[in-house]
Every structure is written in structure tokens, then in C-alpha cells.
mmCIF file of C-alpha atoms in Angstrom:
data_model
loop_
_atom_site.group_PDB
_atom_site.id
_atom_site.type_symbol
_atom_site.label_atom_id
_atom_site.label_comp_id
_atom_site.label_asym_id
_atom_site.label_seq_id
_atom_site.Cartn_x
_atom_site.Cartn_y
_atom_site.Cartn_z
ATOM 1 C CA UNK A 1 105.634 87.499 -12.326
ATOM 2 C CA UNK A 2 101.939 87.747 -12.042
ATOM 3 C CA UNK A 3 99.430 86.544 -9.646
ATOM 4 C CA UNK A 4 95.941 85.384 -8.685
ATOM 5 C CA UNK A 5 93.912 84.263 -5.948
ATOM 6 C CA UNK A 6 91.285 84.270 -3.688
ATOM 7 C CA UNK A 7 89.897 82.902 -0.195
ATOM 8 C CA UNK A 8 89.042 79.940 0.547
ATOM 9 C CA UNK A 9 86.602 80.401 2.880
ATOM 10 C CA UNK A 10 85.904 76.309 3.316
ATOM 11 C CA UNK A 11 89.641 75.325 4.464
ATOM 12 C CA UNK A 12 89.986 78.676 7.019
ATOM 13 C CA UNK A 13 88.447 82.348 7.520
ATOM 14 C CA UNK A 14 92.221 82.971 6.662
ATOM 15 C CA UNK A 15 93.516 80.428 4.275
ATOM 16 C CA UNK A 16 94.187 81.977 0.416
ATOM 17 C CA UNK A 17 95.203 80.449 -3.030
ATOM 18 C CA UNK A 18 97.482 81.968 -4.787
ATOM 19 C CA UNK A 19 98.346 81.294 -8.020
ATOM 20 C CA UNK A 20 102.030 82.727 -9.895
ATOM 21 C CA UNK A 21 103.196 82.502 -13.512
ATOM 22 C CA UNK A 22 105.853 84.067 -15.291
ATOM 23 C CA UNK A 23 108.719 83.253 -18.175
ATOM 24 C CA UNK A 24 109.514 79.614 -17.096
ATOM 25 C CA UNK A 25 105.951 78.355 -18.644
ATOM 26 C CA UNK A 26 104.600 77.163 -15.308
ATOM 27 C CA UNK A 27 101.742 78.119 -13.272
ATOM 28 C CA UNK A 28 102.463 78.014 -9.865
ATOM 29 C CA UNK A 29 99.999 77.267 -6.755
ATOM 30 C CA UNK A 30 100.157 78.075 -3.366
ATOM 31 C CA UNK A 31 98.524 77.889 -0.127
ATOM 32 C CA UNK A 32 98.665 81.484 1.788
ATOM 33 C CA UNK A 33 97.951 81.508 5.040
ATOM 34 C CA UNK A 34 97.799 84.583 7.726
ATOM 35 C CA UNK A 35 97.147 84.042 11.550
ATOM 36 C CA UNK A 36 96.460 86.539 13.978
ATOM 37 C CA UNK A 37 97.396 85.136 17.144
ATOM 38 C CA UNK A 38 95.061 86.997 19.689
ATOM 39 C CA UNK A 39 95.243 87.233 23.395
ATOM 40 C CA UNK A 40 92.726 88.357 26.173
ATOM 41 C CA UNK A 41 94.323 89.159 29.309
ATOM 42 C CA UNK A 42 92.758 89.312 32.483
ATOM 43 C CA UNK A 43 93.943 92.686 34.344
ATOM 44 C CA UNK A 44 91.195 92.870 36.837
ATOM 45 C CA UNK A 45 92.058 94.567 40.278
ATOM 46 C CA UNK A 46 89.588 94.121 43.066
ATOM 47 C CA UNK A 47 88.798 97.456 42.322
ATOM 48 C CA UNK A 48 88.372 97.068 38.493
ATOM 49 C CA UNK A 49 87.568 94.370 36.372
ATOM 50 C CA UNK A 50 89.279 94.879 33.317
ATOM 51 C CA UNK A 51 90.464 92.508 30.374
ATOM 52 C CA UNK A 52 93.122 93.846 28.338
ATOM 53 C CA UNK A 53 92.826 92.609 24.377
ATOM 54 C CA UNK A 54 96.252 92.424 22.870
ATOM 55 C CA UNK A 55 97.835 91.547 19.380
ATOM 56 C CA UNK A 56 100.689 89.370 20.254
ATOM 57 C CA UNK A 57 101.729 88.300 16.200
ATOM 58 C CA UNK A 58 100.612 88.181 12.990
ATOM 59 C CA UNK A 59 102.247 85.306 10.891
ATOM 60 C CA UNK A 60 102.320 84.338 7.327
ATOM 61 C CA UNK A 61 102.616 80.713 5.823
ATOM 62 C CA UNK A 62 103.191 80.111 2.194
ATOM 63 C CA UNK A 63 103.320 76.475 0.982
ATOM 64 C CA UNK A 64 103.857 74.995 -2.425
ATOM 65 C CA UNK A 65 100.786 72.907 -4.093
ATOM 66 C CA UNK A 66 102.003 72.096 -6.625
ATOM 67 C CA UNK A 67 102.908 73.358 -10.664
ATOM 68 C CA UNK A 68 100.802 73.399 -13.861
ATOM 69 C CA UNK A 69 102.874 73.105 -16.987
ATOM 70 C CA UNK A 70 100.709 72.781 -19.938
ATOM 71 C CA UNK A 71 101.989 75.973 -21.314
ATOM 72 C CA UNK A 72 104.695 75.882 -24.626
ATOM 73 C CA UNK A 73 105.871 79.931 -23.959
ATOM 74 C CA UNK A 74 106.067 82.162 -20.881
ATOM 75 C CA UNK A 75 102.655 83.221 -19.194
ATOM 76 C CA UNK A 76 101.375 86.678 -19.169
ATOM 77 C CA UNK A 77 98.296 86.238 -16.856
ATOM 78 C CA UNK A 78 96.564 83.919 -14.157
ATOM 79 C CA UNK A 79 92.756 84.957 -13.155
ATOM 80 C CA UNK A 80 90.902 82.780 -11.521
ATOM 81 C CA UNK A 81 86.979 83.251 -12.094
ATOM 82 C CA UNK A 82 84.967 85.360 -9.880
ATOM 83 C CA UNK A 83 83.254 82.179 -8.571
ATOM 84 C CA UNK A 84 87.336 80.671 -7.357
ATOM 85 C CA UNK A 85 86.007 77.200 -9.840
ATOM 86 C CA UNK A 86 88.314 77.993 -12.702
ATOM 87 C CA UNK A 87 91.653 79.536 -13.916
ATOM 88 C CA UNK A 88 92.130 81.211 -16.913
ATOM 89 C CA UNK A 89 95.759 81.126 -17.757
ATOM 90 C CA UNK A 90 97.553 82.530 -21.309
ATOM 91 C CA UNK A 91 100.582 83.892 -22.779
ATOM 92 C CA UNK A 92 102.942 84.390 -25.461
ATOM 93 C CA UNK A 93 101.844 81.817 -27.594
ATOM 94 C CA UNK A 94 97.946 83.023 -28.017
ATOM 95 C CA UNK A 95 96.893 79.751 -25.885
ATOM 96 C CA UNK A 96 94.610 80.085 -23.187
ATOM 97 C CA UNK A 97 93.667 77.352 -20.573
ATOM 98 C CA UNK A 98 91.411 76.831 -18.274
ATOM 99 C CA UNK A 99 91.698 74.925 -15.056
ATOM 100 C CA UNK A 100 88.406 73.578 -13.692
ATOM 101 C CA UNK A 101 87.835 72.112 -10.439
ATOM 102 C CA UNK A 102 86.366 68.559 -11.741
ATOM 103 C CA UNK A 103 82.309 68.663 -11.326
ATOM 104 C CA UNK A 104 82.508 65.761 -9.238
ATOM 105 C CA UNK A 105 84.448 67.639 -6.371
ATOM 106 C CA UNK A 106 82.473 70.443 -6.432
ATOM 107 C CA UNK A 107 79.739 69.766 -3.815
ATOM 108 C CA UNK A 108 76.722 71.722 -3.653
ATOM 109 C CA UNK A 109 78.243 73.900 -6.868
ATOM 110 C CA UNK A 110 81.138 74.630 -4.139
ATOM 111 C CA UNK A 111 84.675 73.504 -5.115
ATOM 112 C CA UNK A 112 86.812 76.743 -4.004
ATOM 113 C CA UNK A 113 88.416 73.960 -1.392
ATOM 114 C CA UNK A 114 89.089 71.847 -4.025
ATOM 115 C CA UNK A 115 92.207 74.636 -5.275
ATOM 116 C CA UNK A 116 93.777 73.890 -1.565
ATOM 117 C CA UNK A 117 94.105 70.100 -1.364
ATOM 118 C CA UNK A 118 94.881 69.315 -5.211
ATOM 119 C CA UNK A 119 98.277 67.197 -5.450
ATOM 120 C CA UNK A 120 99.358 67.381 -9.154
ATOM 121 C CA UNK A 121 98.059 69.100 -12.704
ATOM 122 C CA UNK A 122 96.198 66.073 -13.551
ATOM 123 C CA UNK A 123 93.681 66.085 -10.763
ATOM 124 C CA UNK A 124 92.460 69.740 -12.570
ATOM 125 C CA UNK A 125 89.884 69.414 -15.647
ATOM 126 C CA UNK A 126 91.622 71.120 -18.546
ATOM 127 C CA UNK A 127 90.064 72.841 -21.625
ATOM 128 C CA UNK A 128 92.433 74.656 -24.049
ATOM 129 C CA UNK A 129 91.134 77.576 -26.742
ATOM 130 C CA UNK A 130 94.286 77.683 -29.309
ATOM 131 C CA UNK A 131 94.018 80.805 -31.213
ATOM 132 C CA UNK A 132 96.664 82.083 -34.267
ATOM 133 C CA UNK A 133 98.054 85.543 -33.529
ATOM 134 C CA UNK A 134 99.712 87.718 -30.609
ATOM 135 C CA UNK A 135 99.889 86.325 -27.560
ATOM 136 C CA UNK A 136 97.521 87.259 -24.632
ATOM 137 C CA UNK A 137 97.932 90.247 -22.277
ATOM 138 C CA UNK A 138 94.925 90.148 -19.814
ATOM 139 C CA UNK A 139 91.620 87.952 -19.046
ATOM 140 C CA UNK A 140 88.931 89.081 -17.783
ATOM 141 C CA UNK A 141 85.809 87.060 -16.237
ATOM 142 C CA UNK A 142 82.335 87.708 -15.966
ATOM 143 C CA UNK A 143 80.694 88.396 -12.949
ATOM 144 C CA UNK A 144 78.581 84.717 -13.205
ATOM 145 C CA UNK A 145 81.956 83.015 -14.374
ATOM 146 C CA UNK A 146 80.317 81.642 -17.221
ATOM 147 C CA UNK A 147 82.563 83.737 -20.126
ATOM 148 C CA UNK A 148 85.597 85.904 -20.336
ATOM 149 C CA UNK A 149 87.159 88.403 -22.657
ATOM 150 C CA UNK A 150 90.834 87.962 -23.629
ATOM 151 C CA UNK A 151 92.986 90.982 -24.932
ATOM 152 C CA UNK A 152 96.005 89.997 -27.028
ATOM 153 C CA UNK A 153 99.202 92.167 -27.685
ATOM 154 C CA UNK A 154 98.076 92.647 -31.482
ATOM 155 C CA UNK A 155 94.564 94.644 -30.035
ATOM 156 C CA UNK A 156 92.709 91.867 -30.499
ATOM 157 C CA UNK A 157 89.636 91.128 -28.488
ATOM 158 C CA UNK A 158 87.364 87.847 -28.105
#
């Protein structure tokens, strides 16, 4: 299995997207979500006022969004892009796609809560880069998210 993700800072300080592939050809999303649930008790005494802060729980939520399944072999790697608008996705075939959040749901060049609320593989903008040779290892983004490099299990690199 491998994984990718990152915060989505629009839909909760504590909400992530994660996204899974592996050898049944899917690409998997998820939301993540962690919540500290935080109390401040009041122990005050006439003779001190005191509040006591406490950790009560810290719980996890994982739900299903939903699968992509464009891929023909099993996938080696999910990235998303440094700015959370794309994933890069490839595998044993030498395909890569990328996902896009749609321009149109971006708003103000912001569509990182886009990745939470999608309901199916077609709302996603889809580009694919078919190569002949190996299939891909590892993807790697640039820091603006305008280009990555793709490694492929014959030492290839473009």
C-alpha cells in the first residue's frame, strides 16, 4: 500500500485527505479526521482560583470518498502536489495520471476543499502521460506544483 495526503485547512484545522493505492488498480480517497476533545475545569477554592486544563480524548475518523480506477496495472505511488490541487498517480504499466481539482472549483486559486467533498472519479479533471517502458517507482513535485520528475524501475528519469 502507499499513501498521500495533506490538510485541508478549508473543511477543519484537523480534517486530512488521504489518498491509498496498491495492487487492485484503484486509488483510494479518504477523509481523516483527528479531534482533541479539550476540557477546562474550574477548580477554584475561595482561597485559589485555579482552572485545571485537561485532555479528556483524542479520536480518529476515517471515511471513504470515494475510488479512482483509471489505472490498467497495480499502482506504485500517489503524491499529491505541494499546492494539495493535483495527484500524480502511476504504476506498473509506465502510465501516470493526474487528478486536478476542475479550475472552476478552485476559488481564489484555492481548491484543497475541493479533495474533501468530491463524490465520484468523474467530478476530478484527468490528464494521462502514457509512456513505453518500466513502470513508475516514485513522483516527485516541484515546489510551485507546476512539473514533476518520475523515476521508473528501468532508471529512467523524465
Amino acid at each position: 500500500m502507499v499513501a498521500s495526503g495533506f490538510v485541508d485547512n478549508n473543511v477543519s484545522q484537523s480534517c486530512h485527505v488521504l489518498a491509498t493505492a496498491g495492487n487492485d488498480n484503484d486509488i483510494n480517497l479518504w477523509r481523516v479526521s483527528f479531534a482533541d476533545e479539550e476540557e477546562l475545569r474550574n477548580t477554584e477554592t475561595p482561597e485559589t482560583p485555579i482552572f485545571e486544563h485537561r485532555q479528556l480524548e483524542r479520536s480518529t475518523s476515517i471515511h471513504y470518498i470515494c475510488s479512482l480506477s483509471r489505472h490498467e496495472g497495480p499502482v506504485n505511488v500517489v503524491k499529491f502536489s505541494p499546492d494539495g490541487l493535483h495527484l500524480a498517480t502511476a504504476g506498473d504499466t509506465g502510465t501516470i495520471i493526474v487528478w486536478s481539482v476542475p479550475v472552476a472549483k478552485r476559488g481564489n486559486g484555492n481548491g484543497r476543499h475541493f479533495w474533501s467533498s468530491i463524490a465520484r472519479e468523474a467530478d476530478l479533471h484527468m490528464q494521462i502521460v502514457t509512456r513505453t517502458g518500466e513502470g513508475i517507482a516514485d513522483v516527485s513535485w516541484s515546489a510551485d506544483s507546476k512539473r514533476f520528475l518520475a523515476g521508473s524501475i528501468d532508471h529512467s528519469v523524465f
